Coordinates of N, CA and C in Angstrom, one line a residue:
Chain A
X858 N 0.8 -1.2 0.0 CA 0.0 0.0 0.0 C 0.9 1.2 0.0
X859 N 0.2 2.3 -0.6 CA 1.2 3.6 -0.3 C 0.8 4.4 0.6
X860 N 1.8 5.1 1.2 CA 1.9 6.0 2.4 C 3.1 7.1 2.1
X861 N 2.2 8.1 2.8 CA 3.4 9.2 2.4 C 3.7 9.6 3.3
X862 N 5.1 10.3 4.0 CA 5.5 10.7 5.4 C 6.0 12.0 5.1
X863 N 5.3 13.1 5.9 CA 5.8 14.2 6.2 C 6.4 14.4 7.7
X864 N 7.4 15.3 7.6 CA 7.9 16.0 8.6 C 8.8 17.0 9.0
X865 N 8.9 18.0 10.3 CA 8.6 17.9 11.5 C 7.1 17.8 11.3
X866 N 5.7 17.6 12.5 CA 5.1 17.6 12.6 C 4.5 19.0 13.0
X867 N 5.8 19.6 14.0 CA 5.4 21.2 14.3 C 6.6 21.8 14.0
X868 N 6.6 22.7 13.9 CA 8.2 23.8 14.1 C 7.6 25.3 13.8
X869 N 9.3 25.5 15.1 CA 9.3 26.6 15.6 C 10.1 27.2 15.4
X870 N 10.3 28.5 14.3 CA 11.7 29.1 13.8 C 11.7 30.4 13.6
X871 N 12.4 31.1 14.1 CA 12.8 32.9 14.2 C 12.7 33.2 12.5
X872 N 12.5 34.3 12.4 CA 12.3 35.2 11.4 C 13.7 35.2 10.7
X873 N 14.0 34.7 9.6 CA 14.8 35.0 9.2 C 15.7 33.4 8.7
X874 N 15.8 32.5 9.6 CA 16.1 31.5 9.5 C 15.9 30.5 8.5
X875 N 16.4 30.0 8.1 CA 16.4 29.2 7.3 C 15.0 27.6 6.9
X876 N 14.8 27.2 6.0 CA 13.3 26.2 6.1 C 13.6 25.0 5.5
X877 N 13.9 23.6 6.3 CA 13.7 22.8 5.3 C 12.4 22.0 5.3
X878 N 11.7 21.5 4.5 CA 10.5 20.2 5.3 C 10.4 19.0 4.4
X879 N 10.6 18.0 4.7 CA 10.3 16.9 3.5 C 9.4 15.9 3.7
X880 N 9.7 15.3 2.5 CA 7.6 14.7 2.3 C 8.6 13.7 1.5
X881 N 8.4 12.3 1.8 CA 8.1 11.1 0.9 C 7.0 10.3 0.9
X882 N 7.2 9.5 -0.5 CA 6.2 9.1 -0.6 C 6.7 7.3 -0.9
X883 N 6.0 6.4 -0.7 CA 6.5 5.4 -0.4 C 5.3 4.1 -1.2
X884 N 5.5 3.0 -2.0 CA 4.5 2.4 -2.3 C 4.1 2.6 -3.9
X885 N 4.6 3.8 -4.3 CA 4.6 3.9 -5.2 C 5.8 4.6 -6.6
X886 N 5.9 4.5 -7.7 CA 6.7 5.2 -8.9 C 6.1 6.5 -9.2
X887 N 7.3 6.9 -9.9 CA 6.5 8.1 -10.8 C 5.4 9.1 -10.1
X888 N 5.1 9.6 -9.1 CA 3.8 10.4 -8.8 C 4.1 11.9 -9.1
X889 N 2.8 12.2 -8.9 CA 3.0 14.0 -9.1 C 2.8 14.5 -7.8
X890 N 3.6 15.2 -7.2 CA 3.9 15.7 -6.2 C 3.6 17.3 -5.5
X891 N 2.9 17.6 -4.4 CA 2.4 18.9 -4.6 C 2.6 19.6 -2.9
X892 N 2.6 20.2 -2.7 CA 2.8 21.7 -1.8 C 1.6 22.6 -1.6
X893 N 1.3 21.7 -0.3 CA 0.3 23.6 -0.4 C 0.4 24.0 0.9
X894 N 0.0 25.1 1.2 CA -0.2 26.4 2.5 C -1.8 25.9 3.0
X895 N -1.7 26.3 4.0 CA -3.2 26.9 4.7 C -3.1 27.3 5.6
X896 N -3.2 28.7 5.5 CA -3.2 29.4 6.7 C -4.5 29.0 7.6
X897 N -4.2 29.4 8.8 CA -5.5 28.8 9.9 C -6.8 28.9 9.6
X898 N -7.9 28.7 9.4 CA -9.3 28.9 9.3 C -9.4 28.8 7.7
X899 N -8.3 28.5 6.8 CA -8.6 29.0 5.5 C -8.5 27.8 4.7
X900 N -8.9 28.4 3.5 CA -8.6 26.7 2.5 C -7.5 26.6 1.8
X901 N -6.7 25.6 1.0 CA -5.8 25.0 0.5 C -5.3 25.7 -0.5
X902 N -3.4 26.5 -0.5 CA -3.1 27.2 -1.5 C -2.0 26.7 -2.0
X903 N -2.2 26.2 -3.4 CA -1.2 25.2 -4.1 C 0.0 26.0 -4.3
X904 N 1.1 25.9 -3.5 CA 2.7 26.4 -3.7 C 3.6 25.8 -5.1
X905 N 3.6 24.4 -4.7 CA 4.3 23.7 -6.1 C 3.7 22.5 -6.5
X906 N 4.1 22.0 -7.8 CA 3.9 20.4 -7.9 C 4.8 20.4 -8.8
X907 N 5.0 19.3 -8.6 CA 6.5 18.0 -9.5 C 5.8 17.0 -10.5
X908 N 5.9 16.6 -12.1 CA 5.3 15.7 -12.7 C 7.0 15.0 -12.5
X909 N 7.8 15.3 -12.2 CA 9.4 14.5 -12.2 C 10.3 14.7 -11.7
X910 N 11.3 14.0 -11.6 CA 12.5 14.3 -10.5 C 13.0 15.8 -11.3
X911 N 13.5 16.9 -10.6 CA 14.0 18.0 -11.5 C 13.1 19.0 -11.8
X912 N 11.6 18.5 -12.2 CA 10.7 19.2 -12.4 C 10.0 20.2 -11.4
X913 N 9.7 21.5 -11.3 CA 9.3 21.6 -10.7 C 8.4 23.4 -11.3
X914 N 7.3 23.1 -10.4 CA 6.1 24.3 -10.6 C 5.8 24.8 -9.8
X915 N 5.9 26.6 -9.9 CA 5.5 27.3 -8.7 C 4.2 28.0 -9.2
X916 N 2.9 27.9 -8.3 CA 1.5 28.8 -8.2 C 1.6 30.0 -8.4
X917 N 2.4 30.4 -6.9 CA 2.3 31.6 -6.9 C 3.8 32.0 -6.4
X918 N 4.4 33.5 -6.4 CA 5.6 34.0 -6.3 C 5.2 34.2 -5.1
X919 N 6.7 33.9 -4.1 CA 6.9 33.7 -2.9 C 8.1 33.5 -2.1
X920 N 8.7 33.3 -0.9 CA 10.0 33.4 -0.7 C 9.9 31.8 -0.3
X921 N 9.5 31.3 -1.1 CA 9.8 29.7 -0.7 C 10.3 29.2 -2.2
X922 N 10.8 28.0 -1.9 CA 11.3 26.9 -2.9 C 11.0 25.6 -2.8
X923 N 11.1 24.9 -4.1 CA 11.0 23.4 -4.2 C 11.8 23.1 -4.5
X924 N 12.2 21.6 -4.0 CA 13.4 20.6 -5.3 C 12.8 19.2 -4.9
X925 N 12.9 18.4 -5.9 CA 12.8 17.0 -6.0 C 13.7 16.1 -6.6
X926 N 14.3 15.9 -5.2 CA 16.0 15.2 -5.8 C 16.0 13.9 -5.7
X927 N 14.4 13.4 -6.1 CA 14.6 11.9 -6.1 C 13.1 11.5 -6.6
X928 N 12.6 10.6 -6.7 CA 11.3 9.9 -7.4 C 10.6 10.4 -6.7
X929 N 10.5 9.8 -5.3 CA 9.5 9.8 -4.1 C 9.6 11.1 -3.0
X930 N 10.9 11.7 -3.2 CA 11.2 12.8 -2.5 C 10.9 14.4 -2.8
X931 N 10.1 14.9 -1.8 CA 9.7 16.4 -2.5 C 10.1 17.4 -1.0
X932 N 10.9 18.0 -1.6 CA 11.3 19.2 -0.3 C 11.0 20.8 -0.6
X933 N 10.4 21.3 0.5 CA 10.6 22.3 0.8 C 10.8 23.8 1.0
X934 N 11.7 24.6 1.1 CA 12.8 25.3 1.9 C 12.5 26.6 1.4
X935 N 13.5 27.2 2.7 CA 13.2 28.4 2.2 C 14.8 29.3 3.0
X936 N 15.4 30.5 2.7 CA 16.3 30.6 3.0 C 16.5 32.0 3.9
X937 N 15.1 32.6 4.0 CA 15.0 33.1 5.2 C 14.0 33.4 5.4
X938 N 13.1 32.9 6.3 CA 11.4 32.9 6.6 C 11.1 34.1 7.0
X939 N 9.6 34.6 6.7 CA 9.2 35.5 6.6 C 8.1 35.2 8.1
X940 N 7.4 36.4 8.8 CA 6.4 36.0 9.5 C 5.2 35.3 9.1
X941 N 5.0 35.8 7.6 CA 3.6 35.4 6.7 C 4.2 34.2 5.9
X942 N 5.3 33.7 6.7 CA 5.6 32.2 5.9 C 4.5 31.2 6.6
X943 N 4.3 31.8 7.9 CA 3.6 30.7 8.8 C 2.3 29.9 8.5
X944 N 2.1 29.0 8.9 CA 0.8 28.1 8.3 C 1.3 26.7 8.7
X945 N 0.5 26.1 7.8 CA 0.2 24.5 7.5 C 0.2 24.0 6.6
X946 N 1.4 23.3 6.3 CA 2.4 23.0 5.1 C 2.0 21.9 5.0
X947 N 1.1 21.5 4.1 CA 0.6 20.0 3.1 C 1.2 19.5 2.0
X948 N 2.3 18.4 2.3 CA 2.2 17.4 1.1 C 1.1 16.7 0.7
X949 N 1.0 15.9 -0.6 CA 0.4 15.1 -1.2 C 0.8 14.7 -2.6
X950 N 0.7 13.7 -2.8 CA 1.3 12.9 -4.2 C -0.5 12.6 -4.9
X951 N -0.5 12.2 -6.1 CA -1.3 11.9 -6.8 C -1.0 10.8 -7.8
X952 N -1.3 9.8 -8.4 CA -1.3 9.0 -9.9 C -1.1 9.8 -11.0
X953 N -0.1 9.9 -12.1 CA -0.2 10.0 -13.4 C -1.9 9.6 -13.9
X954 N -1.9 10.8 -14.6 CA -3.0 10.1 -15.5 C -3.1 9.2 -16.2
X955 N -3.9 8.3 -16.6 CA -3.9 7.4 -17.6 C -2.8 6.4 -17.0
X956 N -3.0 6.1 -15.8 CA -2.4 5.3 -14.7 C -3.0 4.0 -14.4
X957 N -2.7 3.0 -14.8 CA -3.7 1.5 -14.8 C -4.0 1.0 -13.2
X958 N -5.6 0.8 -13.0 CA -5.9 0.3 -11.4 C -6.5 1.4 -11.2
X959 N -6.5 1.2 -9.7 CA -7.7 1.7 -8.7 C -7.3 3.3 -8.6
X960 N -6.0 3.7 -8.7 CA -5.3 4.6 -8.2 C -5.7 5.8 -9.7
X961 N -6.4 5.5 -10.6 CA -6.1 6.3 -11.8 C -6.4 7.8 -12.0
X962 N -7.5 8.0 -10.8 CA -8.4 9.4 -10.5 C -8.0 10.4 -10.1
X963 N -6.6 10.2 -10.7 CA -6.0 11.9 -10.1 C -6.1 12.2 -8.7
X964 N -6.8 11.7 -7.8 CA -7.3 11.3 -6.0 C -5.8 12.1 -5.7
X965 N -5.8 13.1 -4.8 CA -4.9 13.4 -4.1 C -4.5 13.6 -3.0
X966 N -3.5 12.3 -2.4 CA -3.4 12.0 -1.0 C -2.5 12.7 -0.3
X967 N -2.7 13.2 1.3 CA -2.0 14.2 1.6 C -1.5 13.7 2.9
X968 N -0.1 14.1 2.9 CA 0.5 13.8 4.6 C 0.0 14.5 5.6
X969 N 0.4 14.0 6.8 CA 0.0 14.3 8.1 C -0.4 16.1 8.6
X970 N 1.1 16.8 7.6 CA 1.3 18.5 7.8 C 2.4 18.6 8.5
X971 N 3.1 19.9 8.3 CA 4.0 20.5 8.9 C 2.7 21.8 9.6
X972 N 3.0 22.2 11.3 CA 2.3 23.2 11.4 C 3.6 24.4 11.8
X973 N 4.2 25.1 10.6 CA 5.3 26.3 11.2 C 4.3 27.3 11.7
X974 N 5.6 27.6 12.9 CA 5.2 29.0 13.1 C 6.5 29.7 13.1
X975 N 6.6 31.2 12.5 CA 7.6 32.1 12.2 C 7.3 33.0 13.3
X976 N 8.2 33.1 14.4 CA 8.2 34.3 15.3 C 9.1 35.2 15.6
Chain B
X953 N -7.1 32.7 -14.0 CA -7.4 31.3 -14.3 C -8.1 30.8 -13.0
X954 N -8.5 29.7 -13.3 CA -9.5 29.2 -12.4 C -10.0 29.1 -11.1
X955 N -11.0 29.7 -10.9 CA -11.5 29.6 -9.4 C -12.6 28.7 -8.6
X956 N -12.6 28.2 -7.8 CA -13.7 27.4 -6.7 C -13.8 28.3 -5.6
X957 N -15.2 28.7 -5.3 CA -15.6 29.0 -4.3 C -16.7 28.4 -3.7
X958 N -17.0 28.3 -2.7 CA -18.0 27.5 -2.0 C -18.6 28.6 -0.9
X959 N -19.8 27.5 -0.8 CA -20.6 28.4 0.1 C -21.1 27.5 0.9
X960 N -21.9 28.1 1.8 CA -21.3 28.7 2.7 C -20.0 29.0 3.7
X961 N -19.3 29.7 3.7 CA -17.8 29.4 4.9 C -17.9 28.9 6.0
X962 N -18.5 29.5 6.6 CA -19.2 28.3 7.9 C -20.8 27.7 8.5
X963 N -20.9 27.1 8.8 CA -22.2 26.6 9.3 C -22.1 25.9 10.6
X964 N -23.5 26.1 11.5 CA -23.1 25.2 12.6 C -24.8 24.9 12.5
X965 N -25.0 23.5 13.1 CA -26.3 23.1 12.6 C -26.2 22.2 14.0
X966 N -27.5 21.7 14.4 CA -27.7 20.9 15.8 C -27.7 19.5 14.8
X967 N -27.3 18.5 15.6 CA -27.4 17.0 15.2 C -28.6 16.9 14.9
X968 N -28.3 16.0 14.3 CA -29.7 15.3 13.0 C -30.5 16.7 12.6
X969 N -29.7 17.6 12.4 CA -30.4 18.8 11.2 C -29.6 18.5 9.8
X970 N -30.0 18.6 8.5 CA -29.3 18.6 7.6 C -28.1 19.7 6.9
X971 N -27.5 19.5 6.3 CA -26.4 20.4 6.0 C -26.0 20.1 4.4
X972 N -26.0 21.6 3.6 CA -25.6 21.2 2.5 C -24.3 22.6 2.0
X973 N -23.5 22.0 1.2 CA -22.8 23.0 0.7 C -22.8 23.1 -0.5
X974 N -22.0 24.4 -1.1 CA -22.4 24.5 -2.4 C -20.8 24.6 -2.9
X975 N -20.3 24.0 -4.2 CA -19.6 24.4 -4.7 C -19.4 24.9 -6.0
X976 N -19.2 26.3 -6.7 CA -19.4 27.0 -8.2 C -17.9 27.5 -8.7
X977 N -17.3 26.6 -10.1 CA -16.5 27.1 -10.1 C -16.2 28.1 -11.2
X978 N -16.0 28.8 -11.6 CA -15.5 30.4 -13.0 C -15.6 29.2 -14.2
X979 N -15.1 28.2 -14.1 CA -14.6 27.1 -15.6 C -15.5 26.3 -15.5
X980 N -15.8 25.8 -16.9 CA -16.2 24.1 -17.1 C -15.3 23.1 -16.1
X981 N -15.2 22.3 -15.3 CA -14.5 21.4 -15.0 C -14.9 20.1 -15.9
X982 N -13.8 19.4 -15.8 CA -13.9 17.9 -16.3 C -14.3 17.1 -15.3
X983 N -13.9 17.1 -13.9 CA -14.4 16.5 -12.8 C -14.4 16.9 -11.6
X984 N -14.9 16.7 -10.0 CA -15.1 17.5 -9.5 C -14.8 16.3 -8.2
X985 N -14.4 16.8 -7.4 CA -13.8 15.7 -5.9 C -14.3 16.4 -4.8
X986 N -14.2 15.5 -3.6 CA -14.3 15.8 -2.5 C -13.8 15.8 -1.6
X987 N -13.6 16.4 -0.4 CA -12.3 16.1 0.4 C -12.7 16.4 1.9
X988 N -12.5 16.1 3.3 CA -13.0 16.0 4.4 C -12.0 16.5 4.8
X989 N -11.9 17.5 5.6 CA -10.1 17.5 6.8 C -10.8 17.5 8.4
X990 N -11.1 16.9 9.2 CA -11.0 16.6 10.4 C -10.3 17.9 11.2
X991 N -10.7 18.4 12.1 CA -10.0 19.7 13.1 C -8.4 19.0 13.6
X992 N -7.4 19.5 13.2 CA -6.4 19.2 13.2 C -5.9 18.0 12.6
X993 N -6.6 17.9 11.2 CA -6.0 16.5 10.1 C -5.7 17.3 9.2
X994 N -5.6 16.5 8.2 CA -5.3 16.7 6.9 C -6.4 16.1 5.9
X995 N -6.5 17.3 4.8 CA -8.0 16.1 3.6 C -7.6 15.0 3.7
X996 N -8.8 14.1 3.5 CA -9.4 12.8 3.2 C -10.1 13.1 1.7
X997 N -9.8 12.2 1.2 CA -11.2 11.8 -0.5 C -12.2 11.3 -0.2
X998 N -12.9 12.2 -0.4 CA -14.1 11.5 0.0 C -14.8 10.3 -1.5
X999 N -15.0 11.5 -2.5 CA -15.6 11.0 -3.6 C -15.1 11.9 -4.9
X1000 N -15.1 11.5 -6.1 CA -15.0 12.0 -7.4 C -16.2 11.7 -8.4
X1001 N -16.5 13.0 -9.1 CA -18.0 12.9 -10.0 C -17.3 13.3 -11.0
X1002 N -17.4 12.7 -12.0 CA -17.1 12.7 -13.8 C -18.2 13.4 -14.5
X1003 N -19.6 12.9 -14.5 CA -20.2 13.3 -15.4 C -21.3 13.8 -15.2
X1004 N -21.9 14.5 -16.2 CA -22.4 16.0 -16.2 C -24.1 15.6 -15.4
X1005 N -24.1 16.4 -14.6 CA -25.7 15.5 -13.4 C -25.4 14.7 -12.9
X1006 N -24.6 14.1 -12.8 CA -24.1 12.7 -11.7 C -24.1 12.9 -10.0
X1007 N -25.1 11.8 -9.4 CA -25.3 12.2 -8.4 C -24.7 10.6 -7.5
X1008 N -24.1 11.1 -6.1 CA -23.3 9.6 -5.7 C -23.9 9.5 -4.2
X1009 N -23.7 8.6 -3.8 CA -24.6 8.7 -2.1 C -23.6 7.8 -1.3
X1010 N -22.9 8.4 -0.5 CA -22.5 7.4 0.9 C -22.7 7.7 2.1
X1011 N -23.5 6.9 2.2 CA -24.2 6.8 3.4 C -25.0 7.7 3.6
X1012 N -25.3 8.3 4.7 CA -25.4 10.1 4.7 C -25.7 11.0 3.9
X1013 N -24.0 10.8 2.7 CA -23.8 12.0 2.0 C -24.0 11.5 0.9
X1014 N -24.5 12.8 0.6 CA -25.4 13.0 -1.7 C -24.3 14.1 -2.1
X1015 N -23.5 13.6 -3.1 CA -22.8 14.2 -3.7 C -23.6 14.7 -5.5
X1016 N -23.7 15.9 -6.1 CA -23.6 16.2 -7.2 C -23.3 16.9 -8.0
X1017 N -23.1 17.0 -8.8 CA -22.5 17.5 -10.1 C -23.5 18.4 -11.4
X1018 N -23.2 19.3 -11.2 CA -24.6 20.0 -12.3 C -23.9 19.9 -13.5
X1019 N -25.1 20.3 -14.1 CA -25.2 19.9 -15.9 C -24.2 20.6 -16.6
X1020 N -24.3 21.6 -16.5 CA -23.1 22.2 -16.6 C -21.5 21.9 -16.2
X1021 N -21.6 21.3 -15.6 CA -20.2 21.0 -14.9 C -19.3 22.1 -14.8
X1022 N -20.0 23.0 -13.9 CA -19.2 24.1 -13.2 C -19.8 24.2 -11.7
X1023 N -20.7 23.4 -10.8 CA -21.0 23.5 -9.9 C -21.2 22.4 -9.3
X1024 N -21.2 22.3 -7.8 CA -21.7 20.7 -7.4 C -22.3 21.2 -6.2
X1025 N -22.5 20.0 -5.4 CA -23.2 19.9 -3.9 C -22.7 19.0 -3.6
X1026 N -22.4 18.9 -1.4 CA -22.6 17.8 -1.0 C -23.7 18.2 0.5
X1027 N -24.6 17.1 0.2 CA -25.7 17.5 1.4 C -25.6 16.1 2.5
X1028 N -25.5 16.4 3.8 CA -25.5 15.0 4.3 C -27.2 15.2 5.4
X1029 N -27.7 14.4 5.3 CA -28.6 14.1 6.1 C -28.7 14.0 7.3
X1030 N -29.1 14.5 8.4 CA -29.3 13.8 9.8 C -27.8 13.8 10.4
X1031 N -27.0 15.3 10.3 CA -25.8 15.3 10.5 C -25.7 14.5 12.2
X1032 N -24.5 14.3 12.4 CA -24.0 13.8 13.5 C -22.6 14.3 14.0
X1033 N -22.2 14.2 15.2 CA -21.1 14.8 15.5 C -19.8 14.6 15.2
X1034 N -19.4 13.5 14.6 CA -18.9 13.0 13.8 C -18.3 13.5 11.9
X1035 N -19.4 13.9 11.7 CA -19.4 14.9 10.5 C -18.8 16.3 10.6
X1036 N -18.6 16.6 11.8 CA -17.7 17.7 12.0 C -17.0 17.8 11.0
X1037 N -16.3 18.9 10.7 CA -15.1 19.3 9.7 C -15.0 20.6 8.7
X1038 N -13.9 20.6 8.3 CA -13.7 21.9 7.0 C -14.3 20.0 5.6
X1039 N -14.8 20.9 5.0 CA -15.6 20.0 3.6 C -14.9 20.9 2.2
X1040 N -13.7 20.1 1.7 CA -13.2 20.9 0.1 C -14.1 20.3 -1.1
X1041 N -14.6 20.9 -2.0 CA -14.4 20.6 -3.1 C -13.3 20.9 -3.9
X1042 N -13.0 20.2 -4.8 CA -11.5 20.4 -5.8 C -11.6 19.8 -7.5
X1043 N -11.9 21.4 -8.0 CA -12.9 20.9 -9.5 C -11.1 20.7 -10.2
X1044 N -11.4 19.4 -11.1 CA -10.1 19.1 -12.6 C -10.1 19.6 -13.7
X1045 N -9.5 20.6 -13.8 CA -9.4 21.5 -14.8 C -8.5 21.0 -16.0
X1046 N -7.6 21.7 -16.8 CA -7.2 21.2 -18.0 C -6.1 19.9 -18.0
X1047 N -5.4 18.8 -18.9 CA -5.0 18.2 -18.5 C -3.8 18.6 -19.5
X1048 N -2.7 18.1 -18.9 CA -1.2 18.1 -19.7 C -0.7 16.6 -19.5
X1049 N -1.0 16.0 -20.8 CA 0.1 14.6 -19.9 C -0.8 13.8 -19.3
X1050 N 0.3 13.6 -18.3 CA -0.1 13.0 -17.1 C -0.5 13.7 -15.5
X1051 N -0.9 15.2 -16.1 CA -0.8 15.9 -14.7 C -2.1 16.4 -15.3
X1052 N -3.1 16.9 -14.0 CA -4.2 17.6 -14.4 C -4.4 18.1 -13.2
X1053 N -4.7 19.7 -13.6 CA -4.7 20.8 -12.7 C -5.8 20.5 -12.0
X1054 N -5.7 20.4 -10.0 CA -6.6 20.3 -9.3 C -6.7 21.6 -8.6
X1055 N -8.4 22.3 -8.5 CA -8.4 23.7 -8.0 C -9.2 23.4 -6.9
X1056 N -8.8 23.8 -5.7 CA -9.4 23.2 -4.3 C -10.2 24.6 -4.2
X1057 N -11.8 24.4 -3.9 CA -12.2 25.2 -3.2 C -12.1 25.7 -1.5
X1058 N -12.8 27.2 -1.7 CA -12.3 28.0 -0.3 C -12.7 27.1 1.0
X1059 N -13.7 25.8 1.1 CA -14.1 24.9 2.2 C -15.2 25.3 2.7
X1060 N -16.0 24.7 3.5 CA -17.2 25.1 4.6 C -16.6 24.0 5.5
X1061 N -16.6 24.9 6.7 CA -16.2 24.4 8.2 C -17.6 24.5 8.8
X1062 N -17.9 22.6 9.3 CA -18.9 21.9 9.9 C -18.8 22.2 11.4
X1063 N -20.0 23.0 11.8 CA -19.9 22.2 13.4 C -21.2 21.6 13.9
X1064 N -20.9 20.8 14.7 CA -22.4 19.7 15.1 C -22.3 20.2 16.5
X1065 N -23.6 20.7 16.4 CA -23.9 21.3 18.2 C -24.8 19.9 19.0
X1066 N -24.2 19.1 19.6 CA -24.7 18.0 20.0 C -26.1 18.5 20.7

């Protein structure tokens, strides 16, 4: 079965400091890989997604970054956090389209969260 | 480019009152999902509607999809406390490949006043 692991679970980092977070995914090849924000009370804002190792797409302009230095591996970072970096940082992977089985629906499954806070 | 908004933002409803939300999005979508997050989770799938009027039922909840395929519903019956939550829809917009743009609506956050 697949399972994806994010972590830390919470963090706590001064203004200015540096960001890593990483997200694998496990069970599966090839997925598309994605990043989003939510700040408290709000709904879901897509930062990046990955169709490939190297690949990578940004939503919206921001002081964050992605890399994906491996199949199952999607990171992160940022190189000096902002106060309005803070939120709840969502991985989730998805199936290629046209993907044979149960899994083909584009269904996008999301890890546990990172909850930062920038103070 | 493409937007999902939903309605209502919040609602609070007494147990076993019904609850529906609305989701309308700017585009045609190709298909339209559902997603649960639990107060301090992360979404769950609930369900996915393809085609145009398609209406799905688990348990509870009636999920559908208007003719258009730019809006949907999910109404659950005889809520329970359990049903709590933020409720996403996330309409499938164009496709490239093997990737197809998912656009998460703004949510309605559930509360069940026992």
């Amino acid at each position: 079965s697949q399972t994806i692991h994010q972590w830390p679970a919470t963090l706590v980092q001064p203004v200015g400091s540096p960001l890593s977070l990483e997200c694998t995914v496990e069970g599966t090849s090839n997925p598309n890989l994605y990043w989003y924000r939510q700040a408290a009370g709000r709904g879901l804002q897509l930062l990046f997604y990955s169709v490939g190792i190297g690949q990578i797409s940004s939503e919206v302009p921001q002081n964050l970054s992605a890399s994906r230095p491996q199949d199952r591996q999607f990171i992160l970072s940022s190189k000096k956090l902002l106060l309005s970096d803070s939120g709840f940082y969502l991985c989730a992977w998805s199936s290629k389209l046209g993907t044979s089985g149960s899994l083909a629906k584009n269904i996008q499954y999301f890890g546990a969260g990172t909850r930062l806070s920038v103070l | 480019g493409q937007q999902v908004m939903q309605i209502p933002q919040y609602q609070h409803v007494q147990e076993g009152e019904d609850f529906t939300t609305y989701c309308n999005s700017s585009t045609t979508l190709s298909n339209i999902q559902w997603y649960k997050q639990r107060p301090g989770g992360h979404p769950v799938f609930l369900i996915q509607l393809v085609k145009s009027g398609e209406v799905k039922k688990q348990k509870r909840l009636t999920f559908q999809f208007g003719e258009a395929k730019k809006n949907s519903s999910l109404h659950i019956t005889a809520t329970q406390t359990t049903d709590v939550g933020t409720y996403f829809c996330a309409g499938g917009g164009p496709r490239a490949g093997g990737y197809q743009k998912v656009t998460f609506g703004t949510g309605t956050k559930l509360q069940v006043i026992p």
